[in-house]
Amino acid sequence: MSHAPVYDPQEVETRWQQRWTERHTNEPELDRPARPFYNLMMFPYPSAEGLHVGNMFAFTGADIYGRFQRLQGYDVFEPIGFDAFGIHSENYALAVGTNPAQLIPRNIDTFRRQLRRFGGMFDWRHELSTTDPAYYKWTQWLFLQLFKANLAYKKRAAVNWCPKDKTVLANEQVINGRCERCDTPVEQRSLDQWFFRITDYAERLLRNLDTLDWSESTLALQRNWIGRSEGAELVFTTPAGQAITVFTTRPDTVFGATYLVLAPEHPLVEALTAGEQRAAVRAYQREVQSRDVVARRVGEKVKTGVFLGSYARNPATGEAVPVWIADYVLMEYGTGAIMAVPAHDERDHAFATQFGLPIRQVVQVEGEQGAALPSVTEDGVLMNSGRFDGLACREGGKRIVAWLAEQQVGTPRVQYRLHDWCISRQRYWGPPIPIIYCDRCGPVPVPERDLPVLLPPIEDFRPDDSGVSPLARHTEWYNVPCPHCGSPGRRETDVSDTFLDSSWYFLRYPSTEFADRPFDPARTRTWLPVTSYIGGNEHAVLHLLYSRFITMVLKEQGHVAFEEPFPKLRAHGLIVKDGAKMSKSRGNVVIPDAYIKQWGADTFRMYLMFLGPFQEGGDFRDEGITGVRRFLEKVWVLAHDAAGQADARPPEAVERKLHQTIRKVTGDTATLNYNTAIAAMMEYVNVLREHGAGSGSSVRPLVLMLAPYAPHLAEELWSLLGGGDRSVFEERWPAYDEGLAQAGDVEIAVQVNGKLRARLQLPRGASQDDVVALALADAGVKKFVDGNPLRKIVYVQDRLVNLVV
RNA sequence: GCCCGGGUGGCGAAAGUGGUAGACGCAAGGGACUUAAAAUCCCUUGGGGGCAACCCCAUGCAGGUUCGAGUCCUGCCCCGGGCACCA
């Protein structure tokens, strides 16, 4: 009969959260840590709705890992902050008609309260927000470093434009080619925008991936995004001598190139258009432009295009092939021009069929017959290709490029899908790009001593029809003297992309108290690169790629000593609701507050982790939560009972299970298999209860193992079991003894012809002869052996024996 | 279309290198305690057959390798996520 008091999670949890704050439990020594461990999780964007279950799932998983490492004896630094700039905040602010500068602090307050309540091991001394001038001063500084290194440049690029709202739209604000607010069809506009030369680093970004300990899924996403392809640039020449350079990954098929297609924006279009085609070409260019940036890509794949009225010479065949423009060729990739091989490319085939262009087969694939078959495989043999006939595609391609290179009309070439990073946003809610335009000096960087360029607190932050940021209306702010020559200048009015804010926040955390430097060299040496990064694959490409790029640049400039910020990264799974991603529009977003109130943070944390494998995610259903709560109550009672008893050595069966459990939980926690670690602890509790109850020596290790998962409860029970005033997180993770974990008896499966027929309970280490003899003596086995001679015996020590007859 | 994950009981899920499928939990059914209910505790629970001890069938589908396949190989189907006219 237990005399344990009632488990009241609210009371226990608030009490321990207070103590953690008072005693600075979660604040490691940053300057002289013995064993630094930087435990990073992806900082949230503080939405008005508050932290949702998806955030909590991610943070809990990362927090368990941090707490586990702390119990291993590391000085764990687990910071948190807020990614509070950006279009989401701004759109919400527009919707409610309040300046985001007023809204964001409120949202952050809510998040801070929720993050404390769930029991994260956060070092709040080092909280940061990207909207804090003390932070974005250094975001602007970062821009200046790239500018000075000639890695930032300005270029005209298309943006989405809503003609009714007269504003620039982000891609995510365009729904089916229409403005998400007013449903007006969106157009393209060309604006001068700032870009970072991330493509200069494409090869390094790709190659380094092989050295990183990352989730396979994240690596794959990043490799695809960088999108390396090998091919060649080939030159087609017009009778007038104009060279049209195309990029192809299949130079082996050049003999089948029966026409050329340029992107409608290609600079040569004007010069290549014959007089009689002028009107049609203009009309087509206008039509393409009238579509938004998104529709150009995801629109129907019906091929459209116009003949320019001119021809160019195929460098391989010497024949004149017609030159077209079509929107299926993109200016941003390759050279903006392609040679079309309709016999072996689906898109070219569709286009050629539609416009009656010739199709010539140049690859024969074994087993495939017929000239009209568009085969894109590489394991074919060349045909209709002059002296290259009969060569395998790969080999033939190489020789054709070499041959064309001799004539100066071919070069091997590697292409990346990755584009330069456009960081300009014609918006209000971001860090102003620190550039001043001067008529005499051109674009002049704001001197570092003048940073930050403060975002002015303006009344009307609505984007307007000028196509420039609302900041342009703030004349006091906008008009400044040129830092070079002092003549009247104008500020850059675009702000930078939020991804720039988040591309370096991990460098800032250990150094938040330094106002005069972005990151302190000594602190950075101690704490970086990040020891463990846990986050979702929604950031697999943009954030994780930009952070790597920025770190490479900082390394080159001597600001940091490493070029990969996250040597170890694990992607967690997605929490879905009723089989679908949670989103405001679906109305299936789960807010954790009510669950924490009803069940307590410890129960809710464990429930989220018990739902399924952390790295796979799962469907949120609240039915199972009661099982976790029951488990914690059992632990509560066991600990209270044990606290009142003499500390006896547990019975053998309990001791064995204990050591097996420590082994299992240690391994599973280290590999983020939290669901099975929890199951193992449940099994152990079941065994303890079967043996009546536990003593201190059998319950204390359980409390330690539970601590990362249910930190408040563990603290409470640890102090009850003699921990005194010390936090359980000052203790060490329990060790297991392999000998004690080994079972005395084992169950050996007996199979006849691979089918299970009996099980034998035997002492560990029984010999094959003994096992076979005992197996043959078993009535059930005898029946199936049926007097036949044994043809073969398969014996696996302490596991099974298979008798083959 | 391409690239990643997945498909196992009523449900969430377990099964180091091929070796006793379904641990752990939920739900459900039965029982104990109770005036009663809740809570708690005990038992049952993949499907089928048999009074039984046992037997047969079962890890998306179809083949294959093996003494033995949820696990490996080949070809499909379905679901989730990412990219998407990238030449």
PDB file of N, CA, C and O in Angstrom, chain A residues 669-697:
ATOM      1  N   THR A 669      18.808   6.716 -26.761  1.00  0.00           N
ATOM      2  CA  THR A 669      18.762   8.164 -26.576  1.00  0.00           C
ATOM      3  C   THR A 669      19.855   8.820 -27.411  1.00  0.00           C
ATOM      4  O   THR A 669      19.636   9.852 -28.044  1.00  0.00           O
ATOM      5  N   ALA A 670      21.014   8.196 -27.445  1.00  0.00           N
ATOM      6  CA  ALA A 670      22.127   8.760 -28.212  1.00  0.00           C
ATOM      7  C   ALA A 670      21.817   8.817 -29.702  1.00  0.00           C
ATOM      8  O   ALA A 670      22.333   9.664 -30.422  1.00  0.00           O
ATOM      9  N   THR A 671      20.974   7.909 -30.191  1.00  0.00           N
ATOM     10  CA  THR A 671      20.652   7.890 -31.612  1.00  0.00           C
ATOM     11  C   THR A 671      19.268   8.473 -31.900  1.00  0.00           C
ATOM     12  O   THR A 671      18.717   8.278 -32.981  1.00  0.00           O
ATOM     13  N   LEU A 672      18.721   9.173 -30.928  1.00  0.00           N
ATOM     14  CA  LEU A 672      17.418   9.841 -31.050  1.00  0.00           C
ATOM     15  C   LEU A 672      16.245   8.880 -31.243  1.00  0.00           C
ATOM     16  O   LEU A 672      15.201   9.278 -31.747  1.00  0.00           O
ATOM     17  N   ASN A 673      16.435   7.614 -30.865  1.00  0.00           N
ATOM     18  CA  ASN A 673      15.308   6.670 -30.934  1.00  0.00           C
ATOM     19  C   ASN A 673      14.537   6.730 -29.623  1.00  0.00           C
ATOM     20  O   ASN A 673      14.492   5.767 -28.856  1.00  0.00           O
ATOM     21  N   TYR A 674      13.960   7.882 -29.403  1.00  0.00           N
ATOM     22  CA  TYR A 674      13.331   8.152 -28.113  1.00  0.00           C
ATOM     23  C   TYR A 674      12.140   7.246 -27.837  1.00  0.00           C
ATOM     24  O   TYR A 674      11.892   6.876 -26.702  1.00  0.00           O
ATOM     25  N   ASN A 675      11.396   6.906 -28.874  1.00  0.00           N
ATOM     26  CA  ASN A 675      10.194   6.086 -28.651  1.00  0.00           C
ATOM     27  C   ASN A 675      10.552   4.725 -28.054  1.00  0.00           C
ATOM     28  O   ASN A 675       9.875   4.249 -27.132  1.00  0.00           O
ATOM     29  N   THR A 676      11.613   4.114 -28.535  1.00  0.00           N
ATOM     30  CA  THR A 676      11.970   2.801 -28.003  1.00  0.00           C
ATOM     31  C   THR A 676      12.686   2.920 -26.658  1.00  0.00           C
ATOM     32  O   THR A 676      12.611   2.016 -25.831  1.00  0.00           O
ATOM     33  N   ALA A 677      13.356   4.033 -26.435  1.00  0.00           N
ATOM     34  CA  ALA A 677      13.963   4.255 -25.118  1.00  0.00           C
ATOM     35  C   ALA A 677      12.854   4.333 -24.065  1.00  0.00           C
ATOM     36  O   ALA A 677      12.957   3.744 -22.980  1.00  0.00           O
ATOM     37  N   ILE A 678      11.797   5.050 -24.392  1.00  0.00           N
ATOM     38  CA  ILE A 678      10.681   5.187 -23.450  1.00  0.00           C
ATOM     39  C   ILE A 678      10.036   3.818 -23.209  1.00  0.00           C
ATOM     40  O   ILE A 678       9.727   3.449 -22.077  1.00  0.00           O
ATOM     41  N   ALA A 679       9.858   3.060 -24.285  1.00  0.00           N
ATOM     42  CA  ALA A 679       9.267   1.724 -24.147  1.00  0.00           C
ATOM     43  C   ALA A 679      10.118   0.861 -23.215  1.00  0.00           C
ATOM     44  O   ALA A 679       9.586   0.098 -22.396  1.00  0.00           O
ATOM     45  N   ALA A 680      11.450   0.982 -23.319  1.00  0.00           N
ATOM     46  CA  ALA A 680      12.337   0.188 -22.467  1.00  0.00           C
ATOM     47  C   ALA A 680      12.167   0.580 -21.002  1.00  0.00           C
ATOM     48  O   ALA A 680      12.159  -0.279 -20.109  1.00  0.00           O
ATOM     49  N   MET A 681      12.026   1.865 -20.744  1.00  0.00           N
ATOM     50  CA  MET A 681      11.814   2.301 -19.360  1.00  0.00           C
ATOM     51  C   MET A 681      10.470   1.798 -18.829  1.00  0.00           C
ATOM     52  O   MET A 681      10.349   1.423 -17.671  1.00  0.00           O
ATOM     53  N   MET A 682       9.482   1.752 -19.693  1.00  0.00           N
ATOM     54  CA  MET A 682       8.169   1.226 -19.299  1.00  0.00           C
ATOM     55  C   MET A 682       8.288  -0.252 -18.924  1.00  0.00           C
ATOM     56  O   MET A 682       7.710  -0.704 -17.935  1.00  0.00           O
ATOM     57  N   GLU A 683       9.042  -0.974 -19.740  1.00  0.00           N
ATOM     58  CA  GLU A 683       9.228  -2.400 -19.434  1.00  0.00           C
ATOM     59  C   GLU A 683       9.884  -2.576 -18.077  1.00  0.00           C
ATOM     60  O   GLU A 683       9.497  -3.439 -17.288  1.00  0.00           O
ATOM     61  N   TYR A 684      10.866  -1.754 -17.823  1.00  0.00           N
ATOM     62  CA  TYR A 684      11.578  -1.862 -16.548  1.00  0.00           C
ATOM     63  C   TYR A 684      10.639  -1.585 -15.377  1.00  0.00           C
ATOM     64  O   TYR A 684      10.657  -2.294 -14.364  1.00  0.00           O
ATOM     65  N   VAL A 685       9.816  -0.586 -15.533  1.00  0.00           N
ATOM     66  CA  VAL A 685       8.849  -0.259 -14.478  1.00  0.00           C
ATOM     67  C   VAL A 685       7.899  -1.439 -14.277  1.00  0.00           C
ATOM     68  O   VAL A 685       7.564  -1.801 -13.147  1.00  0.00           O
ATOM     69  N   ASN A 686       7.489  -2.077 -15.359  1.00  0.00           N
ATOM     70  CA  ASN A 686       6.612  -3.247 -15.225  1.00  0.00           C
ATOM     71  C   ASN A 686       7.297  -4.351 -14.426  1.00  0.00           C
ATOM     72  O   ASN A 686       6.669  -5.000 -13.589  1.00  0.00           O
ATOM     73  N   VAL A 687       8.582  -4.559 -14.679  1.00  0.00           N
ATOM     74  CA  VAL A 687       9.321  -5.592 -13.959  1.00  0.00           C
ATOM     75  C   VAL A 687       9.445  -5.227 -12.475  1.00  0.00           C
ATOM     76  O   VAL A 687       9.227  -6.065 -11.590  1.00  0.00           O
ATOM     77  N   LEU A 688       9.756  -3.973 -12.202  1.00  0.00           N
ATOM     78  CA  LEU A 688       9.848  -3.527 -10.810  1.00  0.00           C
ATOM     79  C   LEU A 688       8.547  -3.800 -10.064  1.00  0.00           C
ATOM     80  O   LEU A 688       8.544  -4.271  -8.938  1.00  0.00           O
ATOM     81  N   ARG A 689       7.458  -3.509 -10.714  1.00  0.00           N
ATOM     82  CA  ARG A 689       6.160  -3.668 -10.071  1.00  0.00           C
ATOM     83  C   ARG A 689       5.807  -5.145  -9.880  1.00  0.00           C
ATOM     84  O   ARG A 689       5.178  -5.513  -8.896  1.00  0.00           O
ATOM     85  N   GLU A 690       6.222  -5.980 -10.837  1.00  0.00           N
ATOM     86  CA  GLU A 690       5.986  -7.418 -10.664  1.00  0.00           C
ATOM     87  C   GLU A 690       6.714  -7.937  -9.437  1.00  0.00           C
ATOM     88  O   GLU A 690       6.289  -8.921  -8.824  1.00  0.00           O
ATOM     89  N   HIS A 691       7.822  -7.291  -9.089  1.00  0.00           N
ATOM     90  CA  HIS A 691       8.580  -7.711  -7.925  1.00  0.00           C
ATOM     91  C   HIS A 691       8.216  -6.897  -6.699  1.00  0.00           C
ATOM     92  O   HIS A 691       9.021  -6.726  -5.802  1.00  0.00           O
ATOM     93  N   GLY A 692       7.011  -6.400  -6.690  1.00  0.00           N
ATOM     94  CA  GLY A 692       6.548  -5.680  -5.513  1.00  0.00           C
ATOM     95  C   GLY A 692       6.853  -4.210  -5.628  1.00  0.00           C
ATOM     96  O   GLY A 692       5.989  -3.419  -5.921  1.00  0.00           O
ATOM     97  N   ALA A 693       8.108  -3.838  -5.444  1.00  0.00           N
ATOM     98  CA  ALA A 693       8.458  -2.430  -5.536  1.00  0.00           C
ATOM     99  C   ALA A 693       9.946  -2.346  -5.739  1.00  0.00           C
ATOM    100  O   ALA A 693      10.643  -3.354  -5.781  1.00  0.00           O
ATOM    101  N   GLY A 694      10.442  -1.158  -5.829  1.00  0.00           N
ATOM    102  CA  GLY A 694      11.868  -0.974  -6.007  1.00  0.00           C
ATOM    103  C   GLY A 694      12.475  -0.419  -4.736  1.00  0.00           C
ATOM    104  O   GLY A 694      11.780  -0.030  -3.806  1.00  0.00           O
ATOM    105  N   SER A 695      13.798  -0.440  -4.720  1.00  0.00           N
ATOM    106  CA  SER A 695      14.522   0.223  -3.645  1.00  0.00           C
ATOM    107  C   SER A 695      15.263   1.389  -4.293  1.00  0.00           C
ATOM    108  O   SER A 695      15.218   1.562  -5.501  1.00  0.00           O
ATOM    109  N   GLY A 696      15.946   2.156  -3.456  1.00  0.00           N
ATOM    110  CA  GLY A 696      16.695   3.281  -4.008  1.00  0.00           C
ATOM    111  C   GLY A 696      17.628   2.863  -5.117  1.00  0.00           C
ATOM    112  O   GLY A 696      17.697   3.503  -6.164  1.00  0.00           O
ATOM    113  N   SER A 697      18.306   1.724  -4.939  1.00  0.00           N
ATOM    114  CA  SER A 697      19.301   1.328  -5.925  1.00  0.00           C
ATOM    115  C   SER A 697      18.685   0.891  -7.248  1.00  0.00           C
ATOM    116  O   SER A 697      19.358   0.881  -8.267  1.00  0.00           O
TER     117      SER A 697
END
